[in-house]
């Protein structure tokens, strides 16, 4: 009996694995033409100035509307796109599309775009960024490229060289999901990042958990010491915002203010999230 049960459990897992493999295959097959079939969309989530209130920046976030599976979250399709290499074309589309959109926003409002580590290592990235800027007319200082610590792993000199070339275009470079990766803090000395984004897993524990407070205090202190501005992502409550303000965090992003929205809803957000109209907290 025990043996039979064991086999049953095994078959169950086998079936689940088959389903996962099949879904991944379907996603991979679907991604191939997703760009050409116009199934990709961008959402924009505002970043808010913690002291003065008001929107300082929008982060562009990719969405995939699959014809049968519906909206597939980036956490699921980005890894598949990275494995297959499609991320390069998709990322360039996101960059070009978001820059065109942002060129019509009132200055000095900024645009943030995520770069995949795969995209980062492909030759042609710097040229693609330069093209997106010149085609759209967006001023380089209004574009912020978000990279994660995993971009920095290995090939240190080559990575630093790419970062410097991007910086030479005049764009800003932000370190995303800070604290979740494995990169050495030495990078912060070797490359002058413009911004650190505290990962939402740390923000989540605010304002009560001592460990979360200690980490946020450490990151904001480090940012101050190095002259790097610090942003928090995943801000959902007034209590979290208050704790971040106390620690000297300069920008906040999260559902407390707005989820990512289609470009058409941006004007309404401007009205709702005006500078120092009462901050949500
Ligand atoms: P990320 O760059 O760290 O983006 C922030 C994520 O947190 C977004 O998830 C956003 O919707 C979510 N978020 C924002 N505020 C809150 C909040 O208050 N609570 C919670 N629980 N979540 C919040 P999203 O849009 O699902 O994107 C997930 C990740 O996928 C992004 O994380 C980024 O790493 C990647 N991604 C998205 N778009 C692109 C893209 O165009 N290119 C590349 N390479 N990666 C992208
Ligand atoms: Mg990001
Ligand atoms: Mg992030
Ligand atoms: Mg994140």
CSV table of C-alpha atoms and ligand atoms in Angstrom, one decimal:
chain,number,residue,atom,x,y,z
A,1,UNK,CA,0.0,0.0,0.0
A,2,UNK,CA,2.7,2.4,1.0
A,3,UNK,CA,4.5,1.7,-2.2
A,4,UNK,CA,1.3,2.2,-4.2
A,5,UNK,CA,0.7,5.5,-2.4
A,6,UNK,CA,4.2,6.6,-3.1
A,7,UNK,CA,3.8,5.9,-6.8
A,8,UNK,CA,0.6,7.9,-6.7
A,9,UNK,CA,2.3,10.9,-5.2
A,10,UNK,CA,5.1,10.5,-7.7
A,11,UNK,CA,2.6,10.5,-10.6
A,12,UNK,CA,0.9,13.5,-9.1
A,13,UNK,CA,4.1,15.5,-9.1
A,14,UNK,CA,5.0,14.2,-12.5
A,15,UNK,CA,1.7,15.5,-13.9
A,16,UNK,CA,2.3,18.9,-12.2
A,17,UNK,CA,5.8,19.0,-13.7
A,18,UNK,CA,4.4,18.2,-17.1
A,19,UNK,CA,1.9,21.0,-16.8
A,20,UNK,CA,4.6,23.5,-15.8
A,21,UNK,CA,6.8,22.4,-18.6
A,22,UNK,CA,3.9,22.6,-21.1
A,23,UNK,CA,3.0,26.1,-19.9
A,24,UNK,CA,6.5,27.2,-20.3
A,25,UNK,CA,6.7,25.8,-23.8
A,26,UNK,CA,3.4,27.6,-24.6
A,27,UNK,CA,4.8,30.8,-23.2
A,28,UNK,CA,8.0,30.5,-25.2
A,29,UNK,CA,6.2,29.7,-28.4
A,30,UNK,CA,3.8,32.6,-27.8
A,31,UNK,CA,6.5,35.1,-27.0
A,32,UNK,CA,8.2,34.5,-30.3
A,33,UNK,CA,5.6,36.6,-32.2
A,34,UNK,CA,4.1,38.6,-29.3
A,35,UNK,CA,5.9,41.8,-30.3
A,36,UNK,CA,4.8,41.6,-33.9
A,37,UNK,CA,1.2,40.8,-32.9
A,38,UNK,CA,1.2,43.8,-30.7
A,39,UNK,CA,0.4,41.7,-27.6
A,40,UNK,CA,2.9,43.7,-25.4
A,41,UNK,CA,1.8,46.8,-23.5
A,42,UNK,CA,3.3,49.2,-21.0
A,43,UNK,CA,1.9,50.3,-17.7
A,44,UNK,CA,3.3,53.3,-15.8
A,45,UNK,CA,3.6,53.5,-12.1
A,46,UNK,CA,4.3,56.9,-10.4
A,47,UNK,CA,7.2,57.6,-8.0
A,48,UNK,CA,6.3,60.3,-5.4
A,49,UNK,CA,8.6,62.9,-3.8
A,50,UNK,CA,8.5,62.0,-0.1
A,51,UNK,CA,9.0,65.6,1.2
A,52,UNK,CA,7.2,67.7,-1.3
A,53,UNK,CA,4.6,65.2,-2.6
A,54,UNK,CA,3.8,65.1,-6.3
A,55,UNK,CA,5.0,62.8,-9.1
A,56,UNK,CA,8.7,62.8,-9.8
A,57,UNK,CA,9.0,59.9,-12.2
A,58,UNK,CA,7.1,57.0,-13.8
A,59,UNK,CA,8.4,53.5,-14.1
A,60,UNK,CA,7.5,51.7,-17.3
A,61,UNK,CA,6.4,48.1,-16.6
A,62,UNK,CA,5.8,45.5,-19.3
A,63,UNK,CA,2.6,43.5,-19.7
A,64,UNK,CA,1.8,40.6,-22.0
A,65,UNK,CA,-1.8,40.0,-23.1
A,66,UNK,CA,-1.7,36.4,-24.3
A,67,UNK,CA,-4.6,35.6,-26.7
A,68,UNK,CA,-5.7,32.5,-24.6
A,69,UNK,CA,-4.0,32.8,-21.3
A,70,UNK,CA,-4.9,36.4,-20.6
A,71,UNK,CA,-2.5,38.7,-18.8
A,72,UNK,CA,0.7,36.9,-18.1
A,73,UNK,CA,2.7,38.5,-15.2
A,74,UNK,CA,6.3,39.7,-15.9
A,75,UNK,CA,7.6,37.4,-13.1
A,76,UNK,CA,6.5,34.6,-15.4
A,77,UNK,CA,7.3,35.8,-18.9
A,78,UNK,CA,10.5,37.8,-18.4
A,79,UNK,CA,12.5,34.7,-17.3
A,80,UNK,CA,11.2,32.9,-20.4
A,81,UNK,CA,12.1,35.9,-22.6
A,82,UNK,CA,15.5,36.0,-21.1
A,83,UNK,CA,16.2,32.3,-21.7
A,84,UNK,CA,15.1,32.5,-25.3
A,85,UNK,CA,16.8,35.8,-26.0
A,86,UNK,CA,13.5,37.5,-27.0
A,87,UNK,CA,14.0,39.9,-24.1
A,88,UNK,CA,16.5,42.0,-26.2
A,89,UNK,CA,13.9,42.9,-28.8
A,90,UNK,CA,11.1,43.3,-26.2
A,91,UNK,CA,13.3,45.5,-24.0
A,92,UNK,CA,14.3,47.7,-26.9
A,93,UNK,CA,10.6,48.0,-27.8
A,94,UNK,CA,9.8,49.0,-24.2
A,95,UNK,CA,12.6,51.5,-24.1
A,96,UNK,CA,11.6,53.2,-27.5
A,97,UNK,CA,7.9,53.2,-26.7
A,98,UNK,CA,8.2,54.6,-23.2
A,99,UNK,CA,10.7,57.3,-24.3
A,100,UNK,CA,8.2,58.4,-27.0
A,101,UNK,CA,5.4,58.5,-24.4
A,102,UNK,CA,7.6,60.4,-21.9
A,103,UNK,CA,8.7,63.0,-24.3
A,104,UNK,CA,5.3,64.6,-24.0
A,105,UNK,CA,5.3,64.8,-20.2
A,106,UNK,CA,6.1,68.1,-18.5
A,107,UNK,CA,9.8,68.5,-17.6
A,108,UNK,CA,11.5,67.7,-15.3
A,109,UNK,CA,9.3,64.5,-14.9
A,110,UNK,CA,11.5,61.4,-15.4
A,111,UNK,CA,10.9,58.0,-16.9
A,112,UNK,CA,12.4,54.8,-15.5
A,113,UNK,CA,12.9,51.7,-17.7
A,114,UNK,CA,14.1,48.3,-16.5
A,115,UNK,CA,17.0,46.6,-18.2
A,116,UNK,CA,17.4,42.8,-18.1
A,117,UNK,CA,20.8,41.4,-17.3
A,118,UNK,CA,20.6,39.5,-20.7
A,119,UNK,CA,19.9,42.8,-22.5
A,120,UNK,CA,22.7,44.4,-20.6
A,121,UNK,CA,25.3,42.0,-21.9
A,122,UNK,CA,24.2,42.1,-25.5
A,123,UNK,CA,26.3,44.4,-27.7
A,124,UNK,CA,24.2,47.2,-29.1
A,125,UNK,CA,22.5,48.2,-25.8
A,126,UNK,CA,24.2,51.6,-25.7
A,127,UNK,CA,23.3,52.3,-29.3
A,128,UNK,CA,19.7,51.2,-28.6
A,129,UNK,CA,19.4,53.6,-25.7
A,130,UNK,CA,21.0,56.4,-27.8
A,131,UNK,CA,18.5,55.7,-30.6
A,132,UNK,CA,15.5,55.7,-28.2
A,133,UNK,CA,16.6,59.1,-27.0
A,134,UNK,CA,17.2,60.7,-30.3
A,135,UNK,CA,14.1,59.2,-32.0
A,136,UNK,CA,11.8,60.4,-29.2
A,137,UNK,CA,13.6,63.7,-28.4
A,138,UNK,CA,13.5,62.9,-24.7
A,139,UNK,CA,16.3,64.7,-22.8
A,140,UNK,CA,18.8,62.0,-21.6
A,141,UNK,CA,18.8,63.4,-18.0
A,142,UNK,CA,15.1,62.5,-17.8
A,143,UNK,CA,15.7,58.8,-18.5
A,144,UNK,CA,16.6,56.5,-15.7
A,145,UNK,CA,17.7,52.9,-16.4
A,146,UNK,CA,17.0,50.4,-13.6
A,147,UNK,CA,19.4,47.5,-13.3
A,148,UNK,CA,19.5,44.8,-10.6
A,149,UNK,CA,22.5,43.6,-8.7
A,150,UNK,CA,22.6,40.5,-10.9
A,151,UNK,CA,23.6,42.6,-13.8
A,152,UNK,CA,26.9,43.3,-12.0
A,153,UNK,CA,27.8,39.7,-11.3
A,154,UNK,CA,31.0,38.5,-13.1
A,155,UNK,CA,32.9,40.4,-15.8
A,156,UNK,CA,33.2,43.4,-13.5
A,157,UNK,CA,35.4,45.5,-15.8
A,158,UNK,CA,33.1,44.9,-18.8
A,159,UNK,CA,30.0,45.8,-16.8
A,160,UNK,CA,31.5,48.9,-15.4
A,161,UNK,CA,32.5,49.9,-19.0
A,162,UNK,CA,28.9,49.6,-20.2
A,163,UNK,CA,27.6,51.5,-17.2
A,164,UNK,CA,30.1,54.3,-18.0
A,165,UNK,CA,29.1,54.4,-21.7
A,166,UNK,CA,25.4,54.6,-20.6
A,167,UNK,CA,26.3,57.4,-18.2
A,168,UNK,CA,28.2,59.2,-20.9
A,169,UNK,CA,24.9,59.4,-22.8
A,170,UNK,CA,23.7,61.5,-19.9
A,171,UNK,CA,21.1,59.1,-18.5
A,172,UNK,CA,20.7,58.2,-14.8
A,173,UNK,CA,21.4,54.7,-13.5
A,174,UNK,CA,19.4,53.2,-10.7
A,175,UNK,CA,20.1,50.0,-8.7
A,176,UNK,CA,16.8,48.2,-8.5
A,177,UNK,CA,15.6,45.7,-5.8
A,178,UNK,CA,18.6,46.7,-3.6
A,179,UNK,CA,19.5,44.3,-0.9
A,180,UNK,CA,18.1,41.1,-2.5
A,181,UNK,CA,21.1,40.3,-4.8
A,182,UNK,CA,24.7,39.3,-4.1
A,183,UNK,CA,26.7,42.1,-5.5
A,184,UNK,CA,29.5,43.6,-3.4
A,185,UNK,CA,29.0,47.0,-1.8
A,186,UNK,CA,32.3,47.8,-3.5
A,187,UNK,CA,30.3,48.5,-6.7
A,188,UNK,CA,28.8,51.5,-5.0
A,189,UNK,CA,32.3,52.9,-4.7
A,190,UNK,CA,33.4,52.0,-8.2
A,191,UNK,CA,30.4,53.3,-10.0
A,192,UNK,CA,28.4,56.4,-9.1
A,193,UNK,CA,24.8,55.2,-9.2
A,194,UNK,CA,22.3,57.9,-9.1
A,195,UNK,CA,19.7,56.0,-7.2
A,196,UNK,CA,19.1,53.0,-5.0
A,197,UNK,CA,15.7,51.4,-4.9
A,198,UNK,CA,15.1,49.6,-1.6
A,199,UNK,CA,13.4,46.3,-2.4
A,200,UNK,CA,9.8,46.0,-1.2
A,201,UNK,CA,10.6,42.9,0.9
A,202,UNK,CA,12.3,45.4,3.4
A,203,UNK,CA,9.6,48.0,3.1
A,204,UNK,CA,7.0,45.4,3.9
A,205,UNK,CA,8.3,45.1,7.5
A,206,UNK,CA,7.9,48.9,8.2
A,207,UNK,CA,7.0,50.6,10.5
A,208,UNK,CA,7.1,48.0,13.2
A,209,UNK,CA,9.7,45.4,12.6
A,210,UNK,CA,13.1,46.2,14.1
A,211,UNK,CA,15.0,44.2,11.4
A,212,UNK,CA,13.3,46.0,8.5
A,213,UNK,CA,13.9,49.3,10.2
A,214,UNK,CA,17.6,48.6,10.7
A,215,UNK,CA,18.0,47.6,7.1
A,216,UNK,CA,16.2,50.7,5.8
A,217,UNK,CA,18.2,52.9,8.1
A,218,UNK,CA,21.4,51.3,6.9
A,219,UNK,CA,20.5,51.8,3.2
A,220,UNK,CA,19.4,55.4,3.6
A,221,UNK,CA,22.4,56.2,5.7
A,222,UNK,CA,24.7,54.7,3.1
A,223,UNK,CA,22.9,56.6,0.3
A,224,UNK,CA,23.3,59.9,2.2
A,225,UNK,CA,27.0,59.2,2.8
A,226,UNK,CA,27.6,58.4,-0.9
A,227,UNK,CA,25.4,61.1,-2.3
A,228,UNK,CA,23.0,58.6,-3.9
A,229,UNK,CA,19.2,59.2,-3.7
A,230,UNK,CA,17.2,56.4,-2.1
A,231,UNK,CA,13.7,55.3,-3.3
A,232,UNK,CA,11.4,52.7,-1.8
A,233,UNK,CA,9.2,50.4,-3.8
A,234,UNK,CA,6.1,48.5,-2.6
A,235,UNK,CA,4.9,51.3,-0.3
A,236,UNK,CA,1.3,50.2,0.6
A,237,UNK,CA,0.5,52.0,3.9
A,238,UNK,CA,0.8,55.5,5.4
A,239,UNK,CA,2.8,53.9,8.3
A,240,UNK,CA,5.4,52.6,5.8
A,241,UNK,CA,5.6,56.0,4.1
A,242,UNK,CA,6.0,57.8,7.5
A,243,UNK,CA,8.9,55.5,8.5
A,244,UNK,CA,10.6,56.0,5.1
A,245,UNK,CA,10.2,59.8,5.4
A,246,UNK,CA,11.8,59.7,8.9
A,247,UNK,CA,14.7,57.7,7.5
A,248,UNK,CA,15.3,60.3,4.8
A,249,UNK,CA,14.1,58.3,1.8
A,250,UNK,CA,13.6,60.7,-1.1
A,251,UNK,CA,11.0,58.9,-3.3
A,252,UNK,CA,8.3,56.3,-2.7
A,253,UNK,CA,6.5,54.0,-5.1
A,254,UNK,CA,3.6,51.7,-4.4
A,255,UNK,CA,-0.1,50.9,-4.3
A,256,UNK,CA,-0.5,53.5,-1.6
A,257,UNK,CA,-0.3,56.1,-4.4
A,258,UNK,CA,-1.2,54.1,-7.5
A,259,UNK,CA,-0.8,50.7,-9.2
A,260,UNK,CA,0.9,50.7,-12.7
A,261,UNK,CA,-1.7,52.3,-15.1
A,262,UNK,CA,-2.1,52.6,-18.9
A,263,UNK,CA,-0.6,55.8,-20.4
A,264,UNK,CA,-4.1,57.2,-20.9
A,265,UNK,CA,-4.7,57.4,-17.1
A,266,UNK,CA,-1.6,59.5,-16.5
A,267,UNK,CA,-3.4,62.9,-16.7
A,268,UNK,CA,-5.8,61.8,-14.0
A,269,UNK,CA,-2.9,60.7,-11.8
A,270,UNK,CA,-1.4,64.2,-12.1
A,271,UNK,CA,-4.6,65.7,-10.8
A,272,UNK,CA,-4.9,63.4,-7.9
A,273,UNK,CA,-1.2,63.3,-6.8
A,274,UNK,CA,-0.4,67.0,-6.9
A,275,UNK,CA,2.7,68.4,-5.0
A,276,UNK,CA,2.0,68.9,-1.3
A,277,UNK,CA,-1.7,68.6,-1.8
A,278,UNK,CA,-2.1,66.5,1.4
A,279,UNK,CA,0.2,63.6,1.1
A,280,UNK,CA,-1.5,60.3,1.5
A,281,UNK,CA,-0.1,60.0,5.0
B,1,LIG,P1,10.5,45.9,-10.5
B,1,LIG,O1,11.3,46.6,-11.5
B,1,LIG,O2,11.1,45.9,-9.1
B,1,LIG,O3,9.1,46.6,-10.5
B,1,LIG,C1,8.3,46.8,-9.3
B,1,LIG,C2,7.2,45.7,-9.2
B,1,LIG,O4,6.5,45.9,-8.0
B,1,LIG,C3,6.2,45.8,-10.3
B,1,LIG,O5,5.7,44.5,-10.6
B,1,LIG,C4,5.1,46.6,-9.6
B,1,LIG,O6,3.8,46.4,-10.2
B,1,LIG,C5,5.1,46.0,-8.3
B,1,LIG,N1,4.6,46.9,-7.2
B,1,LIG,C6,4.6,48.3,-7.2
B,1,LIG,N2,4.0,48.7,-6.1
B,1,LIG,C7,3.7,47.7,-5.4
B,1,LIG,C8,3.1,47.5,-4.1
B,1,LIG,O7,2.7,48.5,-3.4
B,1,LIG,N3,2.9,46.3,-3.6
B,1,LIG,C9,3.2,45.2,-4.3
B,1,LIG,N4,3.0,44.0,-3.8
B,1,LIG,N5,3.8,45.3,-5.6
B,1,LIG,C10,4.0,46.5,-6.1
B,1,LIG,P2,5.5,44.0,-12.1
B,1,LIG,O8,5.0,45.1,-12.9
B,1,LIG,O9,4.7,42.7,-12.0
B,1,LIG,O10,7.0,43.7,-12.6
B,1,LIG,C11,7.7,42.7,-11.9
B,1,LIG,C12,9.2,42.7,-12.4
B,1,LIG,O11,9.3,42.4,-13.8
B,1,LIG,C13,9.8,44.1,-12.3
B,1,LIG,O12,10.2,44.4,-10.9
B,1,LIG,C14,11.0,44.0,-13.2
B,1,LIG,O13,12.0,43.3,-12.6
B,1,LIG,C15,10.4,43.1,-14.3
B,1,LIG,N6,9.9,43.9,-15.4
B,1,LIG,C16,8.8,44.6,-15.7
B,1,LIG,N7,8.8,45.2,-16.8
B,1,LIG,C17,10.0,45.0,-17.4
B,1,LIG,C18,10.7,45.4,-18.6
B,1,LIG,O14,10.1,46.2,-19.4
B,1,LIG,N8,11.9,45.0,-18.8
B,1,LIG,C19,12.6,44.1,-17.9
B,1,LIG,N9,13.8,43.7,-18.2
B,1,LIG,N10,12.0,43.8,-16.8
B,1,LIG,C20,10.7,44.2,-16.5
B,2,LIG,MG1,12.2,48.4,-11.6
B,3,LIG,MG1,12.2,47.3,-8.2
B,4,LIG,MG1,11.2,44.6,-7.3
